Structures are given as C-alpha cells and as structure tokens.
Amino acid sequence: MHADALLRWSEEGLSQKQRPAPIPDPACLYGLVGEVAMEGSDGAETNPIAIAGNFIAYLSCAIGRTPYLAVGNTSHHPRLFFLHVGRSGRGRKGDAVSLITRIDEAVRAQEDGFAPQIHRGGLSSREGLAALIHDGYQIGQSEVPAVDDKRLWVVESEFANVLQQSRRGGNTLSAALRDCWDGVDLKPATKTNRVHASAPHVCLSGAISPVELLTLVQRRDLLNGFVNRFLIIWGERTRIEAFPRRAPQARVDALAAEVINVLRFANQRTIDGRDAILMTLDDGACKRYAQLYEAELNQDFGNVLVDSLLERRAPMLLRLAMIFALTDRRWKIDERHVEAAMAWIRYAADSVGFVFAGNAGAPSRPQVVWAAGRISEFLAARGSASRRDLVVDCFGRHQPASVVDAAIAHLIDEAPDRFCVEVRPRLRGGPGRPATIYRLVKSCSG
C-alpha cells in the first residue's frame, strides 16, 4: 500500500483527477479558530483548514500548561502538533502561517507577555531543542540563567528536515519531540550533556508534500509513536488569485485582542494561588465522548500504517476540545466543543487515507468507515432514509456519491443483522424505479 501510494503521488496530477480530495466539515471552523481561518482565506489562495490548523497549534502553545484535563492518572494539556500536507506550489504552506505571524506580532505589541517564543525551523537534536527552553546551565565559571517561559512554538516549513534527522543513527530528536508532546521533562541524553528542560510546552506546525512524507516516513517512525502525535491534515489552494487580499491591520489587531482575552482567561490563577486549573467535561460532553470512544475513536482501518498514524485520536480529540472550550472562555467542555474536535479527527482520518491510500480509483477506507458511522447515527435518529436523503441530509452534499455508496456496502457487509435494505414500489404505481430505503433494525423483511 505504501509503495502504491508513493507511485500515485509521484505521477503529477493523477490523484486529483481520479480521486477527489477529502472535504472538511464546516464544524472544524469553530469560533475564534473559524474567524482567523476565514479572514486569512478571504480573497486568497490559502485553504482555510490549513490556516485553522496552524492557528490551533499556535494558540495551544500560547495557552501554556495552566489548564489541564485528567484522564485516569494522565494529565493532558492543550498541546498539539500539526502537520500540513499538500503538493509543492499548491499547498500554500507558507501562506497558511503568514496571518498567524501577523496576529502574533499584534499580540506582542498589545501585551508582550502573552506571546510564546517562536523558533522557525532548523531542529536537529534533543540537545538543541532543550537549549531553547533550558533550566539553566554552567559554562566554566559562568552561569547561564534559565529560560522561565517554557512555551515554544516551532514552525517547520520543511518538516522533511525533521524526518531526515530522525533517520540518522543515534539521533534522538524524534524521541525528544515525543516527550514534548507528552509534557515530559527533556533530560540529557548523555552524562556529559548538562542542558535539560523541565515542564516543556512545545507545539509544532509542520508542512510537507505527500511525496516527501511517503519517502521519508519509515515504519519505525510510525510504530514508535512519533508521527502519530501529529494531527495530519490535507490542504491545498482553493482558488487562483494573482493578487491575494491582505487582511486589514485593524482586523488583525482585533483578532489579536481576542487572542489576548483567551490567554488572559486561560492563565488566571486559582484562589489558592496555584497555576494549574483542572478542566472537566459536562454531562452531555461526557456522554458524547464515551459514545465516540467506544466506537469511532477506536475503530481499526485494516491497515497497519493507517492504524498507526491514527492511534492517538482520543487524546487529540480531548486536547482540541479543551482549546475550543477555552476560546469560549469556559473551563467546562460541552458537547459543542467535542463535536467540533471530532470534526477535526474525522478530517484527519480522511487526510491520512487520502495520502497513504494506494488505490486512486476508490474512496479510502478511513473515509468509508467514517461515512458508515455517520450513516448509522443518522438512521438511528431518523429511522429510515433513501440514498438521496443520505447524500443531501446526512452529508449535506459534502461527500461524493462514491463514498456514500461504499459506506452503504460496508454497513451491509459488517452489520447485516442491523442494516436493512427495503425496496418499495412507487406510490399509486407511478412510473420510475422503485424506491430503495435503508434503516437500522434488528431484523427486517420485504
């Protein structure tokens, strides 16, 4: 499958002609994230989903470690790695970060202390990463003071560099980034290295072409949990604009002010002076997350590579939901935030399937499995539906008919005892083909 996918992407333009790219659910563009995405894409070539993903990574970094969510004995902070995949010259990867850079500059001008440290590429080792947020060290008789602010947003416009470094024998950069995603202290890799960093809050925005990703990603990198810590999103230009619109500075300043309000809320101290605040899910969010966790979030896609890349869907959903709740200035996550986060998880699954699928003529398995789940939920709520109802009402015409048909076939194969197909004659014996109706039942006849 990996070799087939590489061959497909190596043939310029073939994938787009034979197979449509995934389409994100509008629910991805929730609240402030949507405002930034639409402002950056208005009158420009940049895909709003790419802008939104990079903004989420920036905002998750700026928020820091004050909010956390307890899942068992693990504490999750709103910390995300984002990987934007698109073909060279069409992904508009640099443009997807440019508005966020302007917003960051405006944040610094208004309230400098709220902006995180930014490192623009060039990561090569664990030691180099730790040196950016170190706890202090000694050189001879001189003491190098510690970096107190551990927030670091890394922008890797050439993410292939990170993957190249991870392939070098003895290189520990990928292990260090795994520790950063987990929030684990960066300890020296050798006894002679005295540079370390405690409580890191590192977030990363990367960009790569599908050919580079398929060429450089090794099975070891997939299975050791490095690449699957990234929210992998497909995004290419949405139009051709010779003179793309520039967002007015007044609008950039207004968005920066909104960001500051979110950061001021997220970094308030508790009554007892502690700098850590526990976030929780309300009853509706708990129920919805449990439903998703028991089904869609833990579904296998039948392929080791794809399953490995999507292994961390559940914690990613929770971290995204935390960010959406904080943009609403709420410590309690509600169902809206879970649904918006799940829209991102579904689009990430579609993107991974699209990039890594070897068969260019058929929908990806992640697309089919997700669509089948969506149809099941729709039929459970509605009772029955025709194919047109599924295309129009269930998916809002955002999914091609090939995906809908493949999902129906998947349901028939996987759950024949629950998925029923009925053929009903036209009312009053009218002309035309009989109507085909789909419904979920324990048994059916007719």
XYZ file of C-alpha atoms in Angstrom:
446
model
C 0.000 0.000 0.000
C 2.855 2.393 0.889
C 4.618 1.733 -2.421
C 1.397 2.147 -4.406
C 0.700 5.472 -2.702
C 4.211 6.742 -3.422
C 3.843 5.794 -7.095
C 0.460 7.525 -7.258
C 1.768 10.797 -5.808
C 4.859 10.670 -7.999
C 2.622 10.929 -11.060
C 1.808 14.634 -11.023
C -1.878 15.424 -11.001
C -3.073 11.823 -11.313
C -4.502 11.599 -7.791
C -6.634 14.701 -8.083
C -8.121 13.679 -11.426
C -9.053 10.160 -10.395
C -9.996 10.685 -6.787
C -11.447 13.758 -5.064
C -9.601 15.226 -2.096
C -11.276 14.996 1.326
C -13.578 17.837 2.324
C -13.558 19.104 5.924
C -16.767 19.520 7.870
C -17.577 23.229 8.406
C -17.774 22.353 12.121
C -13.942 22.367 12.111
C -14.013 26.170 11.866
C -15.424 26.718 15.348
C -15.491 30.142 16.991
C -12.269 32.142 17.038
C -10.486 29.441 15.035
C -13.011 29.882 12.247
C -12.736 33.680 12.375
C -8.970 33.528 11.832
C -9.275 30.895 9.096
C -11.886 32.818 7.135
C -10.031 36.111 7.461
C -6.850 34.515 6.123
C -8.537 32.736 3.226
C -10.872 35.564 2.135
C -9.727 36.674 -1.303
C -6.615 34.480 -1.073
C -5.498 31.083 -2.329
C -4.808 29.615 1.105
C -7.034 26.802 2.319
C -8.902 27.858 5.487
C -8.412 24.412 7.072
C -4.634 24.833 6.848
C -4.798 28.283 8.437
C -7.076 26.940 11.167
C -4.740 24.019 11.961
C -1.697 26.266 12.277
C -3.636 28.732 14.407
C -4.757 25.925 16.744
C -1.107 24.874 17.138
C -0.076 28.475 17.887
C -2.931 29.037 20.313
C -2.317 25.729 22.080
C 1.255 26.869 22.651
C 0.325 30.354 23.839
C -2.219 28.948 26.314
C 0.514 27.060 28.146
C 0.279 24.457 30.911
C -2.154 26.181 33.269
C -5.275 24.300 32.040
C -5.167 20.527 32.196
C -7.572 17.643 31.793
C -7.204 14.483 33.898
C -7.766 11.167 32.112
C -7.053 8.444 34.626
C -3.589 9.181 36.001
C -2.558 11.165 32.909
C -2.776 14.946 32.727
C -3.375 16.379 29.264
C -2.539 19.996 28.453
C -3.914 21.714 25.339
C -0.726 20.982 23.396
C -0.804 19.977 19.717
C 1.468 19.116 16.813
C 0.018 19.973 13.381
C 1.261 18.660 10.034
C 0.000 20.305 6.850
C 0.300 18.043 3.781
C -0.042 19.435 0.266
C 1.761 19.323 -3.047
C 4.613 21.763 -3.616
C 3.323 25.019 -5.053
C -0.301 24.091 -4.339
C -0.318 23.610 -0.582
C 0.402 27.315 0.040
C 2.143 26.131 3.213
C 3.937 29.399 3.927
C 0.781 31.447 3.384
C -1.057 29.224 5.878
C 1.157 30.658 8.641
C 1.518 34.281 7.493
C -1.678 35.664 9.059
C -0.887 33.899 12.342
C 2.544 35.550 12.308
C 0.871 38.945 11.919
C -1.537 38.148 14.758
C 1.414 37.141 16.953
C 3.157 40.430 16.170
C -0.002 42.316 17.146
C -0.275 40.301 20.384
C 3.313 41.275 21.254
C 2.579 44.911 20.517
C -0.503 44.916 22.754
C 0.565 42.530 25.577
C 4.067 41.185 25.050
C 3.989 38.715 27.944
C 1.222 36.651 26.371
C 3.157 35.706 23.219
C 5.183 32.469 23.237
C 8.730 32.012 21.986
C 8.829 31.079 18.285
C 11.521 29.005 16.604
C 11.367 28.872 12.825
C 12.788 25.540 11.797
C 16.202 24.023 11.965
C 15.650 21.477 14.755
C 18.377 18.855 14.644
C 18.800 17.215 18.057
C 17.378 16.746 21.549
C 20.114 18.961 22.945
C 19.341 21.782 20.525
C 15.640 21.612 21.390
C 16.300 21.590 25.137
C 18.646 24.574 24.771
C 15.729 26.730 23.580
C 13.815 26.269 26.871
C 16.596 25.126 29.213
C 16.608 25.234 33.034
C 19.966 26.950 33.182
C 23.490 25.514 32.994
C 27.084 26.393 33.646
C 29.878 27.129 31.189
C 33.152 27.202 33.053
C 32.626 29.654 35.878
C 29.668 31.365 34.223
C 26.031 30.567 34.963
C 23.589 30.719 32.059
C 20.210 31.761 33.528
C 17.188 29.526 32.914
C 14.504 30.266 30.351
C 11.483 30.765 32.593
C 8.820 30.669 29.875
C 8.707 27.088 28.577
C 6.198 27.854 25.786
C 7.772 27.269 22.380
C 6.012 27.231 19.009
C 8.198 25.535 16.406
C 7.391 26.326 12.767
C 8.963 23.731 10.461
C 8.082 24.853 6.945
C 10.297 21.988 5.741
C 9.178 19.167 8.005
C 11.163 16.779 5.818
C 14.192 18.111 7.751
C 12.828 16.649 10.997
C 12.169 13.286 9.375
C 15.639 13.321 7.824
C 17.221 13.970 11.204
C 15.231 11.160 12.821
C 16.668 8.702 10.276
C 20.255 9.421 11.313
C 21.746 6.761 13.516
C 21.782 7.768 17.176
C 19.696 10.894 16.629
C 17.208 11.492 19.466
C 15.179 14.380 18.044
C 12.055 12.299 17.398
C 12.226 10.888 20.942
C 12.581 14.424 22.331
C 9.551 15.615 20.384
C 7.564 12.649 21.672
C 8.489 13.712 25.204
C 7.424 17.283 24.435
C 4.002 16.141 23.194
C 3.620 14.185 26.418
C 4.874 17.123 28.504
C 7.768 15.058 29.910
C 10.986 16.767 31.055
C 13.750 16.857 28.457
C 16.626 15.175 30.251
C 20.205 14.971 28.934
C 20.764 12.093 26.540
C 24.381 11.702 27.734
C 26.214 12.210 31.035
C 28.399 14.928 29.545
C 25.398 16.996 28.380
C 24.126 19.243 31.164
C 21.367 21.029 29.258
C 17.882 19.955 30.267
C 14.394 21.480 30.312
C 11.624 20.755 32.793
C 7.887 21.092 32.126
C 8.252 21.840 28.390
C 5.273 23.204 26.499
C 6.351 22.765 22.887
C 3.885 22.857 19.995
C 4.790 22.368 16.369
C 3.465 23.402 12.962
C 4.988 21.415 10.135
C 4.489 21.345 6.377
C 5.419 18.650 3.891
C 4.490 17.332 0.449
C 2.898 13.876 0.108
C 5.901 12.530 -1.825
C 8.311 13.704 0.895
C 6.128 12.246 3.617
C 5.807 8.868 1.906
C 9.512 8.769 1.037
C 10.872 9.697 4.450
C 8.432 8.153 6.884
C 9.688 4.756 7.953
C 7.656 2.025 9.606
C 9.715 2.505 12.762
C 8.724 6.163 12.894
C 5.057 5.226 12.572
C 5.119 2.449 15.112
C 7.234 4.183 17.744
C 4.618 6.889 18.196
C 6.364 9.866 16.608
C 4.355 10.708 13.506
C 1.038 9.697 15.077
C 1.420 12.516 17.576
C 0.726 14.921 14.691
C -2.714 15.986 13.545
C -2.147 15.288 9.842
C -4.304 17.441 7.566
C -4.559 17.668 3.782
C -4.880 21.205 2.440
C -4.259 22.802 -0.944
C -5.163 26.124 -2.501
C -8.859 26.721 -3.011
C -8.558 29.162 -5.927
C -6.054 31.015 -8.097
C -5.502 34.647 -7.130
C -2.767 36.657 -8.815
C -3.139 39.430 -6.216
C -4.367 37.836 -2.976
C -6.103 40.065 -0.463
C -4.174 41.241 2.591
C -6.099 41.254 5.862
C -6.582 44.845 7.097
C -4.367 45.700 10.064
C -7.403 46.798 12.060
C -8.856 43.301 11.670
C -5.523 41.700 12.635
C -5.406 43.881 15.763
C -8.976 42.901 16.642
C -8.181 39.191 16.293
C -5.062 39.685 18.423
C -7.188 41.338 21.112
C -9.497 38.290 21.076
C -6.466 36.015 21.420
C -5.252 38.046 24.401
C -8.653 37.753 26.071
C -8.492 33.974 25.683
C -4.938 33.835 27.042
C -5.780 36.108 29.956
C -8.669 33.808 30.864
C -6.628 30.614 30.411
C -3.744 31.816 32.575
C -5.605 33.135 35.594
C -4.536 31.752 38.936
C -6.733 29.816 41.296
C -7.910 31.169 44.638
C -5.101 29.346 46.471
C -2.506 30.773 44.072
C -1.754 27.616 42.129
C -1.019 27.953 38.420
C -2.816 24.767 37.343
C -6.556 24.595 36.716
C -8.465 21.369 36.092
C -10.846 21.353 33.132
C -13.789 18.954 33.051
C -16.492 17.741 30.667
C -20.153 18.431 31.382
C -22.674 15.574 31.344
C -23.541 15.965 27.656
C -19.882 16.078 26.633
C -19.083 13.025 28.781
C -21.884 11.026 27.204
C -20.914 12.023 23.663
C -17.209 11.350 24.208
C -17.997 7.920 25.663
C -20.073 7.083 22.571
C -17.269 8.141 20.260
C -14.593 6.384 22.318
C -16.453 3.080 22.287
C -16.931 3.221 18.525
C -15.294 5.607 16.054
C -12.237 6.616 18.085
C -11.091 3.020 18.459
C -12.015 1.587 15.086
C -9.296 -0.144 13.108
C -8.964 0.612 9.407
C -7.488 -2.727 8.412
C -4.020 -1.412 7.565
C -1.020 -1.218 9.900
C 0.241 2.108 8.534
C -3.079 3.935 8.690
C -3.980 2.440 12.073
C -0.610 3.539 13.466
C -0.999 7.100 12.191
C -4.463 7.428 13.744
C -3.704 5.695 17.030
C -3.950 8.856 19.155
C -7.352 10.065 18.003
C -8.849 10.021 21.511
C -6.280 12.245 23.301
C -6.129 14.555 20.282
C -9.900 14.981 20.417
C -9.744 15.922 24.105
C -6.947 18.419 23.554
C -8.815 20.019 20.663
C -11.996 20.181 22.749
C -10.038 21.909 25.519
C -8.864 24.580 23.075
C -12.359 25.165 21.706
C -13.740 25.482 25.238
C -11.030 27.964 26.200
C -11.763 30.106 23.135
C -15.286 30.361 24.593
C -13.648 31.231 27.925
C -15.085 28.193 29.653
C -13.362 25.744 31.969
C -16.011 23.117 31.321
C -16.057 21.366 27.950
C -19.529 20.914 26.480
C -20.902 18.842 23.622
C -20.331 21.580 21.031
C -16.601 21.503 21.742
C -16.488 17.699 21.481
C -18.326 17.781 18.132
C -16.011 20.460 16.720
C -12.990 18.444 17.846
C -14.434 15.260 16.348
C -14.854 17.042 13.012
C -11.069 17.557 13.017
C -10.425 13.922 13.931
C -12.628 12.747 11.055
C -10.922 15.060 8.605
C -7.506 13.869 9.806
C -8.627 10.269 9.185
C -9.793 11.244 5.688
C -6.491 13.050 5.035
C -4.354 10.107 6.140
C -6.393 7.740 3.990
C -6.142 10.108 1.027
C -2.356 10.479 1.256
C -1.498 6.873 2.081
C -4.100 5.029 0.002
C -2.617 3.012 -2.845
C -5.851 2.691 -4.876
C -6.519 6.005 -6.580
C -9.822 4.905 -8.023
C -11.759 4.210 -4.819
C -12.588 6.056 -1.593
C -10.115 5.479 1.238
C -11.023 3.018 3.968
C -10.971 5.779 6.649
C -13.483 7.741 4.556
C -15.711 4.689 4.175
C -15.603 3.712 7.852
C -16.286 7.274 8.985
C -19.161 7.654 6.498
C -20.640 4.326 7.625
C -20.618 5.538 11.220
C -22.244 8.800 10.185
C -24.971 6.910 8.310
C -25.587 4.647 11.322
C -26.048 7.657 13.595
C -28.315 9.342 11.041
C -30.516 6.268 10.642
C -30.642 5.681 14.396
C -32.055 9.171 14.831
C -34.288 9.267 11.775
C -35.398 5.640 11.448
C -35.062 5.276 7.678
C -33.729 7.146 4.665
C -33.321 6.897 0.925
C -29.961 7.222 -0.790
C -30.823 10.807 -1.700
C -31.630 11.521 1.954
C -28.190 10.250 2.907
C -26.396 12.326 0.283
C -28.356 15.519 0.972
C -29.460 15.423 4.616
C -26.846 13.195 6.244
C -23.772 14.613 4.492
C -25.100 17.947 3.235
C -23.736 17.095 -0.244
C -20.196 17.351 1.175
C -19.308 13.733 0.344
C -19.195 12.245 -3.169
C -21.704 9.569 -4.063
C -18.877 7.029 -4.303
C -18.166 7.451 -0.592
C -21.852 7.124 0.321
C -22.264 4.002 -1.801
C -19.100 2.441 -0.397
C -20.277 3.203 3.150
C -23.647 1.564 2.488
C -21.871 -1.520 1.143
C -19.627 -1.531 4.218
C -22.643 -1.490 6.532
C -24.307 -4.313 4.652
C -21.133 -6.412 4.904
C -20.244 -5.562 8.518
C -23.701 -5.466 10.124
C -26.177 -7.450 8.020
C -28.287 -8.132 11.115
C -28.709 -4.418 11.858
C -28.705 -2.759 8.443
C -31.819 -3.372 6.361
C -32.437 -2.567 2.694
C -36.047 -2.372 1.549
C -37.351 -1.852 -1.980
C -40.652 -0.012 -2.015
C -42.825 0.455 -5.118
C -43.735 3.963 -6.165
C -46.856 5.374 -4.541
C -50.016 4.830 -6.640
C -47.996 2.675 -9.018
C -46.351 5.694 -10.601
C -43.581 5.446 -13.199
C -39.900 5.239 -12.368
C -37.671 2.923 -10.408
C -38.839 1.572 -7.021
C -37.506 3.492 -4.022
C -34.663 1.910 -2.025
C -34.920 2.611 1.685
C -32.227 1.972 4.296
C -32.866 1.560 8.020
C -31.328 0.130 11.160
C -33.311 -2.684 12.764
C -32.633 -5.987 14.494
C -34.333 -7.853 11.685
C -36.255 -6.962 8.558
C -38.370 -8.397 5.852
C -39.744 -7.268 2.493
